[in-house]
């Protein structure tokens, strides 16, 4: 599914009513085929703190990728940790969650996140120990100030442009 840049540039509450957000499952969802790296640890922490439904091969059930958006739209949160931490590496997981009106709970390098996205629209568990993660998740699940703030900020601060990539690809010095 193509994501709307305009939707990613608006706060969640501009696309979904507060009432519809409050009527969603008050827990997280993780759709994954594996538990490599930090995934199992993060799933366990999120599940024990705010609750987390798991779907996909890692949970012994079918592949849900084609139903991803309708599934995400049923939850307040999406646990969407990156597979690996590499310089400049952020996958589709965070924008997918945000587009569906879920607050993204991620595990990614903060500087990589800030390169393309508004870090204030994402709960990033990277660099926190388990006690700190539980504290953040407990505060988030209280539906207080943190939750309200996350619903009122856009994921994108500006429209992405392809020109810098074209310039990079046209500069043969970048490939030596």
C-alpha atoms as an extended CHARMM CRD file, in Angstrom:
* protein
*
       176  EXT
         1         1  UNK       CA              0.0000000000        0.0000000000        0.0000000000  PROA      1               0.0000000000
         2         2  UNK       CA              1.2500000000        3.4560000000       -0.8420000000  PROA      2               0.0000000000
         3         3  UNK       CA              1.4660000000        5.7940000000        2.1010000000  PROA      3               0.0000000000
         4         4  UNK       CA              0.2080000000        9.3600000000        1.9010000000  PROA      4               0.0000000000
         5         5  UNK       CA              2.9940000000       11.8910000000        2.4470000000  PROA      5               0.0000000000
         6         6  UNK       CA              0.3330000000       14.4410000000        3.3750000000  PROA      6               0.0000000000
         7         7  UNK       CA             -1.0250000000       12.1150000000        6.0700000000  PROA      7               0.0000000000
         8         8  UNK       CA              2.4810000000       11.5840000000        7.4950000000  PROA      8               0.0000000000
         9         9  UNK       CA              2.8940000000       15.3660000000        7.6420000000  PROA      9               0.0000000000
        10        10  UNK       CA             -0.1940000000       15.7500000000        9.8300000000  PROA      10              0.0000000000
        11        11  UNK       CA             -0.6320000000       14.6720000000       13.4570000000  PROA      11              0.0000000000
        12        12  UNK       CA             -2.5110000000       11.4230000000       14.0470000000  PROA      12              0.0000000000
        13        13  UNK       CA             -5.4600000000       13.4120000000       15.4360000000  PROA      13              0.0000000000
        14        14  UNK       CA             -5.8200000000       15.1900000000       12.0940000000  PROA      14              0.0000000000
        15        15  UNK       CA             -6.4500000000       11.8290000000       10.3850000000  PROA      15              0.0000000000
        16        16  UNK       CA             -8.2430000000        9.9050000000       13.1310000000  PROA      16              0.0000000000
        17        17  UNK       CA            -10.7170000000       11.2060000000       15.6710000000  PROA      17              0.0000000000
        18        18  UNK       CA             -9.8300000000       11.1020000000       19.3370000000  PROA      18              0.0000000000
        19        19  UNK       CA            -12.9050000000        8.9340000000       19.8780000000  PROA      19              0.0000000000
        20        20  UNK       CA            -11.7390000000        6.3550000000       17.3210000000  PROA      20              0.0000000000
        21        21  UNK       CA             -8.2810000000        6.2590000000       18.9400000000  PROA      21              0.0000000000
        22        22  UNK       CA             -9.8180000000        5.7040000000       22.3820000000  PROA      22              0.0000000000
        23        23  UNK       CA            -11.9450000000        2.8260000000       20.9970000000  PROA      23              0.0000000000
        24        24  UNK       CA             -8.9270000000        0.8820000000       19.7230000000  PROA      24              0.0000000000
        25        25  UNK       CA             -7.2710000000       -1.9870000000       21.5710000000  PROA      25              0.0000000000
        26        26  UNK       CA             -5.3360000000       -0.3510000000       24.3680000000  PROA      26              0.0000000000
        27        27  UNK       CA             -2.2160000000       -2.3450000000       23.7180000000  PROA      27              0.0000000000
        28        28  UNK       CA              0.4180000000       -2.9020000000       21.0860000000  PROA      28              0.0000000000
        29        29  UNK       CA              0.7760000000       -5.2340000000       18.1420000000  PROA      29              0.0000000000
        30        30  UNK       CA              3.9870000000       -6.7310000000       16.7610000000  PROA      30              0.0000000000
        31        31  UNK       CA              3.9480000000       -8.2850000000       13.3120000000  PROA      31              0.0000000000
        32        32  UNK       CA              7.1610000000      -10.2240000000       12.7500000000  PROA      32              0.0000000000
        33        33  UNK       CA              8.6250000000      -13.3300000000       11.2290000000  PROA      33              0.0000000000
        34        34  UNK       CA             11.5340000000      -13.6060000000       13.6980000000  PROA      34              0.0000000000
        35        35  UNK       CA             12.8220000000      -12.8080000000       17.1620000000  PROA      35              0.0000000000
        36        36  UNK       CA             16.4040000000      -11.9120000000       16.2040000000  PROA      36              0.0000000000
        37        37  UNK       CA             18.3890000000       -9.2770000000       18.0560000000  PROA      37              0.0000000000
        38        38  UNK       CA             16.2840000000       -7.2920000000       20.5510000000  PROA      38              0.0000000000
        39        39  UNK       CA             12.8260000000       -8.2970000000       19.2980000000  PROA      39              0.0000000000
        40        40  UNK       CA             11.9960000000      -10.9640000000       21.8860000000  PROA      40              0.0000000000
        41        41  UNK       CA             13.2710000000       -8.8110000000       24.7520000000  PROA      41              0.0000000000
        42        42  UNK       CA             11.2970000000       -5.7950000000       23.5240000000  PROA      42              0.0000000000
        43        43  UNK       CA              8.1730000000       -7.8720000000       22.9380000000  PROA      43              0.0000000000
        44        44  UNK       CA              8.3680000000       -9.2740000000       26.4790000000  PROA      44              0.0000000000
        45        45  UNK       CA              8.7900000000       -5.8110000000       28.0150000000  PROA      45              0.0000000000
        46        46  UNK       CA              5.9670000000       -4.2560000000       25.9950000000  PROA      46              0.0000000000
        47        47  UNK       CA              3.7130000000       -7.2560000000       26.6040000000  PROA      47              0.0000000000
        48        48  UNK       CA              4.3000000000       -7.2210000000       30.3720000000  PROA      48              0.0000000000
        49        49  UNK       CA              3.7820000000       -3.4470000000       30.5960000000  PROA      49              0.0000000000
        50        50  UNK       CA              1.0060000000       -2.4660000000       28.1750000000  PROA      50              0.0000000000
        51        51  UNK       CA              0.1530000000       -5.7630000000       26.4700000000  PROA      51              0.0000000000
        52        52  UNK       CA              1.1970000000       -6.8090000000       22.9890000000  PROA      52              0.0000000000
        53        53  UNK       CA             -0.4660000000       -9.1150000000       20.4940000000  PROA      53              0.0000000000
        54        54  UNK       CA              1.9420000000      -10.9650000000       18.2380000000  PROA      54              0.0000000000
        55        55  UNK       CA              1.2650000000      -11.9810000000       14.6700000000  PROA      55              0.0000000000
        56        56  UNK       CA              3.4270000000      -13.6040000000       12.0190000000  PROA      56              0.0000000000
        57        57  UNK       CA              5.7410000000      -16.5810000000       11.6800000000  PROA      57              0.0000000000
        58        58  UNK       CA              7.5610000000      -15.8220000000       14.9540000000  PROA      58              0.0000000000
        59        59  UNK       CA              4.2840000000      -16.4890000000       16.7620000000  PROA      59              0.0000000000
        60        60  UNK       CA              3.4440000000      -19.6170000000       14.7830000000  PROA      60              0.0000000000
        61        61  UNK       CA              0.6780000000      -18.0810000000       12.7410000000  PROA      61              0.0000000000
        62        62  UNK       CA              0.3240000000      -17.0120000000        9.1420000000  PROA      62              0.0000000000
        63        63  UNK       CA              1.8870000000      -14.1090000000        7.3260000000  PROA      63              0.0000000000
        64        64  UNK       CA             -0.1720000000      -10.9610000000        7.9360000000  PROA      64              0.0000000000
        65        65  UNK       CA              1.7040000000       -8.4870000000        5.7160000000  PROA      65              0.0000000000
        66        66  UNK       CA             -1.1930000000       -8.0340000000        3.2950000000  PROA      66              0.0000000000
        67        67  UNK       CA             -3.5520000000       -7.2310000000        6.1530000000  PROA      67              0.0000000000
        68        68  UNK       CA             -1.0840000000       -4.9760000000        7.9390000000  PROA      68              0.0000000000
        69        69  UNK       CA             -2.9100000000       -1.6200000000        7.7380000000  PROA      69              0.0000000000
        70        70  UNK       CA             -6.3510000000       -2.9260000000        8.7800000000  PROA      70              0.0000000000
        71        71  UNK       CA             -4.6960000000       -4.7610000000       11.6900000000  PROA      71              0.0000000000
        72        72  UNK       CA             -2.6660000000       -1.7650000000       12.8180000000  PROA      72              0.0000000000
        73        73  UNK       CA             -5.7750000000        0.4310000000       12.7470000000  PROA      73              0.0000000000
        74        74  UNK       CA             -7.2360000000       -1.6870000000       15.5600000000  PROA      74              0.0000000000
        75        75  UNK       CA             -4.4280000000       -0.8520000000       18.0260000000  PROA      75              0.0000000000
        76        76  UNK       CA             -3.1850000000        2.2260000000       19.8550000000  PROA      76              0.0000000000
        77        77  UNK       CA              0.4500000000        1.1590000000       19.5450000000  PROA      77              0.0000000000
        78        78  UNK       CA              2.6820000000       -0.7320000000       17.1400000000  PROA      78              0.0000000000
        79        79  UNK       CA              5.8960000000       -2.2750000000       18.4200000000  PROA      79              0.0000000000
        80        80  UNK       CA              8.0640000000       -1.8000000000       15.3490000000  PROA      80              0.0000000000
        81        81  UNK       CA             11.7390000000       -2.2950000000       16.2010000000  PROA      81              0.0000000000
        82        82  UNK       CA             14.3030000000       -2.2490000000       13.4360000000  PROA      82              0.0000000000
        83        83  UNK       CA             15.8470000000       -5.5450000000       12.3770000000  PROA      83              0.0000000000
        84        84  UNK       CA             19.3810000000       -4.1920000000       12.6360000000  PROA      84              0.0000000000
        85        85  UNK       CA             21.0600000000       -0.9310000000       13.5760000000  PROA      85              0.0000000000
        86        86  UNK       CA             23.0590000000        0.4270000000       10.6300000000  PROA      86              0.0000000000
        87        87  UNK       CA             24.0080000000        3.9930000000        9.7780000000  PROA      87              0.0000000000
        88        88  UNK       CA             21.0640000000        5.6510000000        8.0670000000  PROA      88              0.0000000000
        89        89  UNK       CA             18.8690000000        2.5280000000        8.2860000000  PROA      89              0.0000000000
        90        90  UNK       CA             15.1860000000        3.0140000000        9.0460000000  PROA      90              0.0000000000
        91        91  UNK       CA             12.6100000000        0.7490000000        7.3910000000  PROA      91              0.0000000000
        92        92  UNK       CA              8.9220000000        1.1710000000        6.5900000000  PROA      92              0.0000000000
        93        93  UNK       CA              7.7780000000        0.0950000000       10.0550000000  PROA      93              0.0000000000
        94        94  UNK       CA              7.5310000000        3.5290000000       11.6910000000  PROA      94              0.0000000000
        95        95  UNK       CA              5.7160000000        5.2690000000        8.8060000000  PROA      95              0.0000000000
        96        96  UNK       CA              3.3550000000        2.2800000000        8.4440000000  PROA      96              0.0000000000
        97        97  UNK       CA              2.4180000000        2.4930000000       12.1240000000  PROA      97              0.0000000000
        98        98  UNK       CA              1.9390000000        6.2530000000       12.0390000000  PROA      98              0.0000000000
        99        99  UNK       CA             -0.0860000000        6.0990000000        8.8170000000  PROA      99              0.0000000000
       100       100  UNK       CA             -2.4590000000        3.6290000000       10.5060000000  PROA      100             0.0000000000
       101       101  UNK       CA             -2.8620000000        5.9610000000       13.4930000000  PROA      101             0.0000000000
       102       102  UNK       CA             -0.7410000000        3.8260000000       15.8220000000  PROA      102             0.0000000000
       103       103  UNK       CA              1.8730000000        5.3550000000       18.0480000000  PROA      103             0.0000000000
       104       104  UNK       CA              5.1200000000        3.7250000000       16.8850000000  PROA      104             0.0000000000
       105       105  UNK       CA              7.1730000000        2.0700000000       19.6280000000  PROA      105             0.0000000000
       106       106  UNK       CA             10.5420000000        1.4850000000       18.0650000000  PROA      106             0.0000000000
       107       107  UNK       CA             14.1280000000        0.5000000000       18.6930000000  PROA      107             0.0000000000
       108       108  UNK       CA             16.3680000000        2.4260000000       16.3240000000  PROA      108             0.0000000000
       109       109  UNK       CA             19.3560000000        4.7270000000       16.3330000000  PROA      109             0.0000000000
       110       110  UNK       CA             18.0620000000        8.1700000000       17.3880000000  PROA      110             0.0000000000
       111       111  UNK       CA             20.2650000000       10.0550000000       14.9030000000  PROA      111             0.0000000000
       112       112  UNK       CA             18.9840000000        7.8670000000       12.0460000000  PROA      112             0.0000000000
       113       113  UNK       CA             15.4100000000        8.4650000000       13.1760000000  PROA      113             0.0000000000
       114       114  UNK       CA             15.9370000000       12.2340000000       13.2810000000  PROA      114             0.0000000000
       115       115  UNK       CA             17.4710000000       12.2290000000        9.8020000000  PROA      115             0.0000000000
       116       116  UNK       CA             14.0990000000       11.5240000000        8.1800000000  PROA      116             0.0000000000
       117       117  UNK       CA             11.4250000000       11.7030000000       10.8680000000  PROA      117             0.0000000000
       118       118  UNK       CA             10.1750000000       13.7730000000       13.7660000000  PROA      118             0.0000000000
       119       119  UNK       CA             11.5420000000       11.8720000000       16.7580000000  PROA      119             0.0000000000
       120       120  UNK       CA              8.8110000000       13.4120000000       18.9270000000  PROA      120             0.0000000000
       121       121  UNK       CA              6.2300000000       11.3050000000       17.0440000000  PROA      121             0.0000000000
       122       122  UNK       CA              7.9050000000        8.0180000000       18.0330000000  PROA      122             0.0000000000
       123       123  UNK       CA              8.5500000000        6.2210000000       21.3170000000  PROA      123             0.0000000000
       124       124  UNK       CA             12.1270000000        5.0310000000       20.8690000000  PROA      124             0.0000000000
       125       125  UNK       CA             13.3300000000        2.4250000000       23.3770000000  PROA      125             0.0000000000
       126       126  UNK       CA             16.8930000000        2.4640000000       22.0100000000  PROA      126             0.0000000000
       127       127  UNK       CA             19.5710000000        3.1890000000       24.6060000000  PROA      127             0.0000000000
       128       128  UNK       CA             17.2510000000        2.5710000000       27.5570000000  PROA      128             0.0000000000
       129       129  UNK       CA             17.6840000000       -0.2340000000       30.0560000000  PROA      129             0.0000000000
       130       130  UNK       CA             14.7190000000       -2.4650000000       30.8380000000  PROA      130             0.0000000000
       131       131  UNK       CA             13.6630000000       -0.4700000000       33.9030000000  PROA      131             0.0000000000
       132       132  UNK       CA             13.6700000000        2.7670000000       31.8790000000  PROA      132             0.0000000000
       133       133  UNK       CA             11.7290000000        1.0650000000       29.0820000000  PROA      133             0.0000000000
       134       134  UNK       CA              9.0680000000       -0.0790000000       31.5440000000  PROA      134             0.0000000000
       135       135  UNK       CA              8.8200000000        3.4250000000       33.0030000000  PROA      135             0.0000000000
       136       136  UNK       CA              8.3300000000        4.9750000000       29.5450000000  PROA      136             0.0000000000
       137       137  UNK       CA              5.7480000000        2.3520000000       28.5640000000  PROA      137             0.0000000000
       138       138  UNK       CA              3.8660000000        2.7240000000       31.8620000000  PROA      138             0.0000000000
       139       139  UNK       CA              3.7020000000        6.4860000000       31.3650000000  PROA      139             0.0000000000
       140       140  UNK       CA              2.5800000000        6.0260000000       27.7590000000  PROA      140             0.0000000000
       141       141  UNK       CA             -0.1820000000        3.5980000000       28.7330000000  PROA      141             0.0000000000
       142       142  UNK       CA             -1.5750000000        6.0080000000       31.3390000000  PROA      142             0.0000000000
       143       143  UNK       CA             -3.0390000000        8.0200000000       28.4260000000  PROA      143             0.0000000000
       144       144  UNK       CA             -1.6910000000       11.1850000000       29.9700000000  PROA      144             0.0000000000
       145       145  UNK       CA              0.5750000000       13.9360000000       28.6890000000  PROA      145             0.0000000000
       146       146  UNK       CA              2.9510000000       11.6940000000       26.7130000000  PROA      146             0.0000000000
       147       147  UNK       CA              0.1130000000        9.9230000000       24.8820000000  PROA      147             0.0000000000
       148       148  UNK       CA             -1.6380000000       13.2110000000       24.1070000000  PROA      148             0.0000000000
       149       149  UNK       CA              1.5710000000       14.8070000000       22.8120000000  PROA      149             0.0000000000
       150       150  UNK       CA              2.3220000000       11.8720000000       20.4980000000  PROA      150             0.0000000000
       151       151  UNK       CA             -1.1070000000       12.2420000000       18.8770000000  PROA      151             0.0000000000
       152       152  UNK       CA             -0.5040000000       15.9270000000       18.1500000000  PROA      152             0.0000000000
       153       153  UNK       CA              2.8070000000       15.8910000000       16.2400000000  PROA      153             0.0000000000
       154       154  UNK       CA              3.4680000000       14.9300000000       12.6170000000  PROA      154             0.0000000000
       155       155  UNK       CA              5.8930000000       12.1780000000       11.6620000000  PROA      155             0.0000000000
       156       156  UNK       CA              7.3380000000       14.2390000000        8.8030000000  PROA      156             0.0000000000
       157       157  UNK       CA              8.3800000000       17.8320000000        9.3700000000  PROA      157             0.0000000000
       158       158  UNK       CA              8.9450000000       18.4710000000        5.6640000000  PROA      158             0.0000000000
       159       159  UNK       CA              8.1710000000       16.7720000000        2.3730000000  PROA      159             0.0000000000
       160       160  UNK       CA             10.8780000000       14.3490000000        1.3000000000  PROA      160             0.0000000000
       161       161  UNK       CA             12.7470000000       15.3360000000       -1.8420000000  PROA      161             0.0000000000
       162       162  UNK       CA             14.4740000000       13.0560000000       -4.2840000000  PROA      162             0.0000000000
       163       163  UNK       CA             16.9010000000       15.6730000000       -5.6700000000  PROA      163             0.0000000000
       164       164  UNK       CA             19.6400000000       15.0480000000       -3.0450000000  PROA      164             0.0000000000
       165       165  UNK       CA             19.5860000000       11.3360000000       -3.9200000000  PROA      165             0.0000000000
       166       166  UNK       CA             19.8270000000       12.0940000000       -7.6340000000  PROA      166             0.0000000000
       167       167  UNK       CA             22.7770000000       14.4190000000       -6.9840000000  PROA      167             0.0000000000
       168       168  UNK       CA             24.4560000000       11.7520000000       -4.8540000000  PROA      168             0.0000000000
       169       169  UNK       CA             23.9690000000        9.0770000000       -7.5220000000  PROA      169             0.0000000000
       170       170  UNK       CA             25.2480000000       11.3760000000      -10.2730000000  PROA      170             0.0000000000
       171       171  UNK       CA             28.4630000000       12.1290000000       -8.3630000000  PROA      171             0.0000000000
       172       172  UNK       CA             30.8640000000        9.3570000000       -9.3280000000  PROA      172             0.0000000000
       173       173  UNK       CA             33.1910000000       10.3160000000       -6.4310000000  PROA      173             0.0000000000
       174       174  UNK       CA             30.6560000000        8.7590000000       -4.0580000000  PROA      174             0.0000000000
       175       175  UNK       CA             31.3910000000        5.3270000000       -5.5580000000  PROA      175             0.0000000000
       176       176  UNK       CA             35.1930000000        5.2510000000       -5.3850000000  PROA      176             0.0000000000
